[in-house]
mmCIF file of C-alpha atoms and ligand atoms in Angstrom:
data_model
loop_
_atom_site.group_PDB
_atom_site.id
_atom_site.type_symbol
_atom_site.label_atom_id
_atom_site.label_comp_id
_atom_site.label_asym_id
_atom_site.label_seq_id
_atom_site.Cartn_x
_atom_site.Cartn_y
_atom_site.Cartn_z
ATOM 1 C CA MET C 1 -0.168 0.207 -0.118
ATOM 2 C CA LYS C 2 1.183 3.304 -0.924
ATOM 3 C CA LEU C 3 0.015 6.521 1.072
ATOM 4 C CA PRO C 4 -0.645 9.467 -0.477
ATOM 5 C CA ARG C 5 2.003 12.354 -0.440
ATOM 6 C CA ARG C 6 0.874 15.639 0.008
ATOM 7 C CA ASN C 7 2.504 18.376 -2.128
ATOM 8 C CA ALA C 8 3.532 21.840 -0.714
ATOM 9 C CA LYS C 9 0.289 23.896 -1.025
ATOM 10 C CA ASP C 10 -1.527 20.922 0.522
ATOM 11 C CA VAL C 11 0.479 21.013 3.336
ATOM 12 C CA GLU C 12 0.010 24.599 3.682
ATOM 13 C CA LYS C 13 -4.120 23.819 3.940
ATOM 14 C CA MET C 14 -3.639 21.466 6.114
ATOM 15 C CA ARG C 15 -1.193 23.187 8.502
ATOM 16 C CA ALA C 16 -3.810 26.160 8.524
ATOM 17 C CA ALA C 17 -6.625 23.419 9.490
ATOM 18 C CA ALA C 18 -4.703 21.579 12.096
ATOM 19 C CA ARG C 19 -3.484 24.926 13.834
ATOM 20 C CA LEU C 20 -7.313 25.944 13.991
ATOM 21 C CA ALA C 21 -8.208 22.356 15.737
ATOM 22 C CA SER C 22 -5.102 23.002 18.052
ATOM 23 C CA SER C 23 -6.292 26.636 18.825
ATOM 24 C CA VAL C 24 -9.784 25.179 19.927
ATOM 25 C CA LEU C 25 -8.621 22.993 22.777
ATOM 26 C CA GLU C 26 -6.581 25.990 23.621
ATOM 27 C CA PHE C 27 -9.738 27.868 23.769
ATOM 28 C CA ILE C 28 -11.866 25.647 25.615
ATOM 29 C CA GLU C 29 -9.384 24.536 28.306
ATOM 30 C CA PRO C 30 -10.256 27.453 30.499
ATOM 31 C CA GLN C 31 -13.773 26.599 30.733
ATOM 32 C CA VAL C 32 -13.190 22.782 31.428
ATOM 33 C CA GLN C 33 -14.074 22.824 34.678
ATOM 34 C CA PRO C 34 -16.354 20.962 37.263
ATOM 35 C CA GLY C 35 -20.057 22.353 36.875
ATOM 36 C CA ILE C 36 -19.919 23.047 33.161
ATOM 37 C CA SER C 37 -21.826 20.649 30.457
ATOM 38 C CA THR C 38 -20.561 18.611 27.402
ATOM 39 C CA LEU C 39 -23.250 20.420 25.352
ATOM 40 C CA ALA C 40 -22.117 23.904 26.542
ATOM 41 C CA LEU C 41 -18.101 22.775 25.711
ATOM 42 C CA ASN C 42 -19.748 21.517 22.613
ATOM 43 C CA ASP C 43 -21.607 25.044 21.821
ATOM 44 C CA LEU C 44 -18.751 27.254 22.849
ATOM 45 C CA CYS C 45 -16.620 24.929 20.295
ATOM 46 C CA HIS C 46 -18.967 25.008 17.320
ATOM 47 C CA GLU C 47 -19.328 28.965 17.843
ATOM 48 C CA PHE C 48 -15.800 29.046 17.792
ATOM 49 C CA ILE C 49 -15.039 27.208 14.812
ATOM 50 C CA VAL C 50 -17.837 28.750 12.721
ATOM 51 C CA ASP C 51 -16.120 32.295 13.366
ATOM 52 C CA ALA C 52 -12.850 31.424 12.097
ATOM 53 C CA GLY C 53 -14.558 30.517 8.850
ATOM 54 C CA ALA C 54 -14.304 26.511 8.963
ATOM 55 C CA TYR C 55 -16.960 23.630 9.483
ATOM 56 C CA PRO C 56 -17.041 21.236 12.888
ATOM 57 C CA SER C 57 -16.371 18.269 11.022
ATOM 58 C CA PRO C 58 -17.993 15.533 13.328
ATOM 59 C CA LEU C 59 -21.512 17.698 13.019
ATOM 60 C CA ASN C 60 -23.683 15.525 10.791
ATOM 61 C CA TYR C 61 -20.424 12.600 9.561
ATOM 62 C CA ASN C 62 -22.052 9.183 9.465
ATOM 63 C CA GLY C 63 -25.210 10.967 11.246
ATOM 64 C CA PHE C 64 -22.942 12.338 14.307
ATOM 65 C CA PRO C 65 -25.121 14.390 15.810
ATOM 66 C CA LYS C 66 -23.223 17.384 17.596
ATOM 67 C CA SER C 67 -19.789 19.318 16.454
ATOM 68 C CA ILE C 68 -16.955 17.850 18.902
ATOM 69 C CA CYS C 69 -16.872 14.314 20.849
ATOM 70 C CA THR C 70 -16.638 14.744 24.411
ATOM 71 C CA SER C 71 -15.643 11.173 25.906
ATOM 72 C CA ARG C 72 -15.719 11.135 30.164
ATOM 73 C CA ASN C 73 -14.459 8.505 32.195
ATOM 74 C CA GLU C 74 -15.422 4.997 30.759
ATOM 75 C CA VAL C 75 -15.921 6.850 27.477
ATOM 76 C CA VAL C 76 -13.167 5.574 25.058
ATOM 77 C CA CYS C 77 -14.249 7.792 22.066
ATOM 78 C CA HIS C 78 -17.160 9.300 20.468
ATOM 79 C CA GLY C 79 -19.061 10.742 23.304
ATOM 80 C CA ILE C 80 -21.820 12.781 22.320
ATOM 81 C CA PRO C 81 -22.503 16.386 23.988
ATOM 82 C CA ASN C 82 -25.289 16.511 26.364
ATOM 83 C CA ASP C 83 -27.015 19.011 28.508
ATOM 84 C CA ARG C 84 -27.677 16.260 31.625
ATOM 85 C CA GLU C 85 -24.298 15.299 31.829
ATOM 86 C CA VAL C 86 -21.807 17.954 33.800
ATOM 87 C CA MET C 87 -18.599 17.932 34.656
ATOM 88 C CA LEU C 88 -17.675 16.566 38.716
ATOM 89 C CA PRO C 89 -14.927 17.495 40.389
ATOM 90 C CA THR C 90 -13.568 13.481 40.231
ATOM 91 C CA ASP C 91 -13.642 13.457 35.857
ATOM 92 C CA ILE C 92 -11.394 13.248 33.250
ATOM 93 C CA VAL C 93 -13.190 14.319 30.091
ATOM 94 C CA ASN C 94 -11.466 14.155 26.191
ATOM 95 C CA ILE C 95 -12.606 16.762 24.312
ATOM 96 C CA ASP C 96 -11.704 15.585 20.275
ATOM 97 C CA ILE C 97 -12.035 18.233 18.308
ATOM 98 C CA THR C 98 -11.745 17.749 14.020
ATOM 99 C CA VAL C 99 -12.031 21.092 11.591
ATOM 100 C CA THR C 100 -12.581 21.546 8.122
ATOM 101 C CA LEU C 101 -11.097 24.547 6.702
ATOM 102 C CA ASP C 102 -11.082 25.299 2.810
ATOM 103 C CA GLY C 103 -11.577 21.603 2.195
ATOM 104 C CA TRP C 104 -8.868 20.502 4.351
ATOM 105 C CA PHE C 105 -9.121 18.527 7.648
ATOM 106 C CA GLY C 106 -7.404 18.947 11.277
ATOM 107 C CA ASP C 107 -7.703 16.558 13.904
ATOM 108 C CA THR C 108 -6.846 16.460 17.407
ATOM 109 C CA SER C 109 -7.734 15.999 21.129
ATOM 110 C CA LYS C 110 -6.730 16.136 24.821
ATOM 111 C CA THR C 111 -8.351 14.777 27.912
ATOM 112 C CA PHE C 112 -8.684 17.104 30.789
ATOM 113 C CA VAL C 113 -8.193 16.451 34.365
ATOM 114 C CA MET C 114 -10.406 18.158 37.072
ATOM 115 C CA PRO C 115 -9.151 19.424 40.050
ATOM 116 C CA GLU C 116 -10.105 15.883 42.620
ATOM 117 C CA VAL C 117 -9.549 13.263 40.601
ATOM 118 C CA SER C 118 -8.012 10.320 41.810
ATOM 119 C CA PRO C 119 -3.827 9.974 41.435
ATOM 120 C CA ASP C 120 -4.237 6.525 39.585
ATOM 121 C CA VAL C 121 -6.376 8.317 36.736
ATOM 122 C CA VAL C 122 -4.063 11.716 36.722
ATOM 123 C CA ALA C 123 -1.449 8.921 35.723
ATOM 124 C CA LEU C 124 -3.464 7.121 33.370
ATOM 125 C CA VAL C 125 -4.054 10.749 31.401
ATOM 126 C CA GLU C 126 0.003 11.425 31.862
ATOM 127 C CA ARG C 127 1.369 7.984 30.340
ATOM 128 C CA THR C 128 -1.864 8.163 27.966
ATOM 129 C CA GLN C 129 -0.170 11.507 26.536
ATOM 130 C CA ALA C 130 3.174 9.703 26.761
ATOM 131 C CA CYS C 131 2.301 6.914 24.618
ATOM 132 C CA LEU C 132 1.062 9.048 22.080
ATOM 133 C CA TYR C 133 4.657 10.577 21.903
ATOM 134 C CA ARG C 134 6.465 7.391 21.841
ATOM 135 C CA GLY C 135 4.470 6.774 19.493
ATOM 136 C CA ILE C 136 5.080 9.797 16.903
ATOM 137 C CA ALA C 137 8.773 9.642 18.222
ATOM 138 C CA ALA C 138 8.995 5.883 16.581
ATOM 139 C CA MET C 139 8.828 8.040 13.357
ATOM 140 C CA CYS C 140 11.682 9.236 13.987
ATOM 141 C CA PHE C 141 14.950 8.566 12.712
ATOM 142 C CA GLU C 142 17.669 6.729 14.772
ATOM 143 C CA ALA C 143 20.811 9.413 15.240
ATOM 144 C CA GLU C 144 22.965 6.992 12.850
ATOM 145 C CA GLU C 145 19.975 7.014 10.490
ATOM 146 C CA LEU C 146 19.915 10.705 10.194
ATOM 147 C CA ALA C 147 23.287 10.912 9.166
ATOM 148 C CA LYS C 148 22.891 9.740 6.199
ATOM 149 C CA PRO C 149 21.506 11.963 3.560
ATOM 150 C CA ALA C 150 17.349 12.704 3.297
ATOM 151 C CA GLY C 151 16.987 9.654 -0.091
ATOM 152 C CA ARG C 152 19.503 7.076 1.902
ATOM 153 C CA ARG C 153 17.695 6.561 5.082
ATOM 154 C CA ARG C 154 15.506 3.130 5.841
ATOM 155 C CA TYR C 155 11.902 4.328 6.262
ATOM 156 C CA ARG C 156 10.034 3.519 9.086
ATOM 157 C CA ARG C 157 7.376 1.238 9.184
ATOM 158 C CA LEU C 158 3.558 1.809 10.379
ATOM 159 C CA ASN C 159 3.726 -0.830 12.571
ATOM 160 C CA ASP C 160 7.083 1.022 14.373
ATOM 161 C CA ILE C 161 3.981 3.137 15.799
ATOM 162 C CA GLY C 162 1.529 1.001 17.841
ATOM 163 C CA ARG C 163 5.223 -0.618 19.070
ATOM 164 C CA ALA C 164 6.171 2.056 20.476
ATOM 165 C CA ILE C 165 2.348 3.056 22.175
ATOM 166 C CA HIS C 166 1.892 -0.431 23.262
ATOM 167 C CA ALA C 167 5.631 -1.128 24.836
ATOM 168 C CA GLU C 168 4.588 2.006 26.799
ATOM 169 C CA ALA C 169 1.032 0.749 27.662
ATOM 170 C CA ASP C 170 2.694 -2.432 28.118
ATOM 171 C CA ARG C 171 4.718 -1.222 31.334
ATOM 172 C CA HIS C 172 1.734 -0.073 33.657
ATOM 173 C CA GLY C 173 -0.438 -3.167 32.609
ATOM 174 C CA TYR C 174 -2.833 -0.699 30.694
ATOM 175 C CA GLY C 175 -5.240 -1.995 27.953
ATOM 176 C CA VAL C 176 -4.776 -0.152 24.518
ATOM 177 C CA VAL C 177 -7.706 -0.359 22.501
ATOM 178 C CA ARG C 178 -7.663 -2.249 19.031
ATOM 179 C CA ASN C 179 -11.313 -1.351 17.737
ATOM 180 C CA PHE C 180 -10.445 2.331 17.037
ATOM 181 C CA VAL C 181 -7.542 3.237 15.437
ATOM 182 C CA GLY C 182 -5.731 6.458 14.186
ATOM 183 C CA HIS C 183 -6.089 7.059 10.178
ATOM 184 C CA GLY C 184 -4.736 8.883 7.229
ATOM 185 C CA ILE C 185 -6.530 12.321 7.282
ATOM 186 C CA GLY C 186 -6.229 15.276 4.216
ATOM 187 C CA ASP C 187 -8.969 16.275 2.141
ATOM 188 C CA ALA C 188 -10.632 14.112 3.555
ATOM 189 C CA PHE C 189 -11.663 13.037 7.643
ATOM 190 C CA HIS C 190 -10.791 9.145 7.888
ATOM 191 C CA THR C 191 -8.650 7.782 4.909
ATOM 192 C CA PRO C 192 -6.554 4.728 4.494
ATOM 193 C CA PRO C 193 -4.001 3.418 6.422
ATOM 194 C CA ASN C 194 -5.313 2.348 9.576
ATOM 195 C CA VAL C 195 -3.184 3.654 12.350
ATOM 196 C CA ILE C 196 -3.024 0.768 15.117
ATOM 197 C CA HIS C 197 -2.002 1.570 18.167
ATOM 198 C CA TYR C 198 -1.248 -1.883 19.239
ATOM 199 C CA ARG C 199 1.874 -4.374 18.243
ATOM 200 C CA SER C 200 1.477 -6.428 14.851
ATOM 201 C CA SER C 201 4.259 -8.151 12.875
ATOM 202 C CA GLN C 202 2.499 -6.887 9.756
ATOM 203 C CA ARG C 203 5.037 -3.970 8.947
ATOM 204 C CA GLY C 204 2.286 -1.751 7.193
ATOM 205 C CA PRO C 205 3.221 0.683 4.490
ATOM 206 C CA ALA C 206 6.555 2.709 4.488
ATOM 207 C CA LEU C 207 6.273 6.032 5.735
ATOM 208 C CA LYS C 208 7.608 8.929 2.982
ATOM 209 C CA PRO C 209 7.913 12.557 3.296
ATOM 210 C CA GLY C 210 4.018 14.089 2.687
ATOM 211 C CA ASN C 211 2.074 11.187 4.360
ATOM 212 C CA THR C 212 -0.391 12.480 6.771
ATOM 213 C CA PHE C 213 -2.208 11.044 9.360
ATOM 214 C CA THR C 214 -3.357 11.000 12.860
ATOM 215 C CA ILE C 215 -1.787 9.127 16.102
ATOM 216 C CA GLU C 216 -4.546 8.685 18.541
ATOM 217 C CA PRO C 217 -3.971 6.125 21.240
ATOM 218 C CA MET C 218 -6.886 5.476 23.695
ATOM 219 C CA ILE C 219 -5.729 3.608 26.961
ATOM 220 C CA ASN C 220 -7.638 1.829 29.190
ATOM 221 C CA LEU C 221 -6.789 1.600 33.404
ATOM 222 C CA GLY C 222 -8.572 -2.355 33.060
ATOM 223 C CA THR C 223 -9.512 -4.172 30.105
ATOM 224 C CA HIS C 224 -9.210 -2.789 26.489
ATOM 225 C CA ARG C 225 -12.238 -3.922 25.846
ATOM 226 C CA ASN C 226 -15.348 -1.840 25.072
ATOM 227 C CA ARG C 227 -18.781 -2.183 23.470
ATOM 228 C CA THR C 228 -20.749 0.729 21.736
ATOM 229 C CA LEU C 229 -23.953 2.319 23.112
ATOM 230 C CA SER C 230 -27.389 2.209 21.151
ATOM 231 C CA ASP C 231 -26.953 5.534 20.246
ATOM 232 C CA GLY C 232 -24.448 3.880 17.741
ATOM 233 C CA TRP C 233 -21.408 6.139 19.108
ATOM 234 C CA THR C 234 -20.751 6.114 22.953
ATOM 235 C CA ALA C 235 -18.019 3.317 23.353
ATOM 236 C CA LEU C 236 -17.922 2.307 27.234
ATOM 237 C CA THR C 237 -15.127 0.144 28.740
ATOM 238 C CA GLU C 238 -16.478 -3.290 29.802
ATOM 239 C CA ASP C 239 -15.408 -3.122 33.473
ATOM 240 C CA GLY C 240 -16.162 0.339 33.498
ATOM 241 C CA LEU C 241 -13.003 1.782 34.230
ATOM 242 C CA PRO C 242 -11.785 4.896 32.478
ATOM 243 C CA SER C 243 -10.211 5.362 29.462
ATOM 244 C CA ALA C 244 -7.950 7.831 28.199
ATOM 245 C CA GLN C 245 -7.142 9.616 24.988
ATOM 246 C CA PHE C 246 -4.808 11.856 23.377
ATOM 247 C CA GLU C 247 -4.562 12.974 19.176
ATOM 248 C CA HIS C 248 -2.580 14.597 16.817
ATOM 249 C CA THR C 249 -2.294 15.328 13.211
ATOM 250 C CA ILE C 250 0.738 14.121 11.727
ATOM 251 C CA LEU C 251 3.091 15.027 9.068
ATOM 252 C CA VAL C 252 6.027 12.757 8.127
ATOM 253 C CA THR C 253 9.187 14.949 6.740
ATOM 254 C CA GLU C 254 12.498 14.425 5.057
ATOM 255 C CA ASP C 255 13.794 14.514 8.815
ATOM 256 C CA GLY C 256 11.652 13.027 10.690
ATOM 257 C CA VAL C 257 7.647 14.529 11.984
ATOM 258 C CA GLU C 258 6.029 17.914 11.893
ATOM 259 C CA VAL C 259 3.403 17.632 14.956
ATOM 260 C CA LEU C 260 0.526 19.658 12.578
ATOM 261 C CA THR C 261 -1.627 20.085 15.962
ATOM 262 C CA ALA C 262 0.900 20.980 18.372
ATOM 263 C CA ARG C 263 -0.476 23.328 20.884
ATOM 264 C CA HIS C 264 1.594 26.041 22.881
ATOM 265 C CA GLU C 265 1.644 24.484 26.040
ATOM 266 C CA GLU C 266 3.512 21.545 24.589
ATOM 267 C CA SER C 267 6.185 23.279 22.260
ATOM 268 C CA ASP C 268 8.570 23.867 25.242
ATOM 269 C CA SER C 269 7.214 20.325 27.021
ATOM 270 C CA PRO C 270 9.896 17.900 27.788
ATOM 271 C CA TRP C 271 7.477 15.340 25.403
ATOM 272 C CA MET C 272 8.234 17.821 22.401
ATOM 273 C CA ARG C 273 11.818 18.190 22.716
ATOM 274 C CA TYR C 274 11.984 14.159 22.346
ATOM 275 C CA VAL C 275 9.678 14.491 19.504
ATOM 276 C CA ASP C 276 12.799 17.242 17.967
ATOM 277 C CA SER C 277 15.531 15.260 19.446
ATOM 278 C CA VAL C 278 16.803 12.321 17.396
ATOM 279 C CA ARG C 279 15.684 8.738 18.504
ATOM 280 C CA GLU C 280 18.121 7.833 20.535
ATOM 281 C CA ASP C 281 17.491 10.574 23.106
ATOM 282 C CA LEU C 282 14.966 8.717 23.761
ATOM 283 C CA LYS C 283 16.006 5.656 25.133
HETATM 284 N N1 MF3 X 301 -12.187 12.568 15.871
HETATM 285 C C1 MF3 X 301 -12.918 11.474 15.761
HETATM 286 C C2 MF3 X 301 -11.080 10.782 15.312
HETATM 287 O O1 MF3 X 301 -10.348 11.298 15.484
HETATM 288 C C3 MF3 X 301 -13.472 10.772 14.734
HETATM 289 C C4 MF3 X 301 -15.074 11.093 15.025
HETATM 290 S S1 MF3 X 301 -16.486 10.605 14.022
HETATM 291 C C5 MF3 X 301 -17.449 11.221 15.056
HETATM 292 O O2 MF3 X 301 -11.431 10.057 13.998
HETATM 293 F F1 MF3 X 301 -18.718 11.681 13.959
HETATM 294 F F2 MF3 X 301 -17.651 10.843 15.884
HETATM 295 F F3 MF3 X 301 -17.627 12.616 14.903
HETATM 296 CO CO1 CO X 302 -9.041 10.951 14.243
HETATM 297 CO CO1 CO X 303 -10.197 13.027 16.754
#
C-alpha cells in the first residue's frame, strides 16, 4: 500500500486546518471545569470554529449529532455532548476536535483532568499522553540513520508506531484499545491507512515525506475491551474503568515528523523535545 504524499501547497492548507483544531483545544481549556455540561463545551467550540470560517467536521458525519466528541471517564471515544452530563470535580474528559477549513481537515484531542481526580487516573492520563509521544517519536530517525543523506535513509514503517505505544502501555499494565485506530487524513476526514496503536507483526506501509495521518491512542486503566451503546456512537469500557486519549495530526518530513496540531503548551514541554530530537535521546 502506498499512502498519498501531500505537496507543499496541500501541506500549507493542512497546517492551517490543524492549527485551527489545536487552537480550539486552547480556547476551550479554561472552560473545562466542574459544573459545565458537555453540551455547553460543544456549543462554545462550535461557535469558535464557525467564527473562524471553518466547519466542525463531526457534525452530521455518518449521522453524528454534535460538533465535537466529549468522552468522559469510562467513555473510550465518540461521546455525544449532552446537557444532562455535567462535569464533576473527580472527572476526566477527552475533547476531540476536527475542523474542515478550505476543504482540508485537522483532527486533535486532549484529555482534561478535573481538580479532584484520583492519582491513579491522573497517572493514566499522563501516561496516555506519553504513549502518543512515544508513537510520534517512533517515526523519527535514529542518529546514525539521520546522518545519512535524506534519500538514503531506511524508511520507518507504520507498525513502528503501535509497537512503541503498546510497549509504554504494557509497562503500566494498561489496556490498549484495538477496535478504534488512527487514520490517514487530508482532504477527507478518514482515509487509509488504519494507524493501529497495538503491536503487530505486519509492517504496514513505509512512511514517506508528505504522508499525513493521525495517531490517537485510547488507553484503559483496565481491560482494552469496550462496547458501543445503542446510540450507535458512545464506546464504553467493558469493566467501567476509565479510558484516556490524546490525538495529533502528523506530517512525515524528510527528517522525521511535524506535529501539525501541536499546542503552545507542548512546544517547550519535554515531550516535544523528545520528538524534535533524534530517537536515541529517548532511550
Ligand atoms: N475525531 C474522531 C477521530 O479522531 C472521529 C469522530 S467521528 C464522529 O477520528 F462522528 F464521532 F465525530
Ligand atoms: Co482522528
Ligand atoms: Co479526533
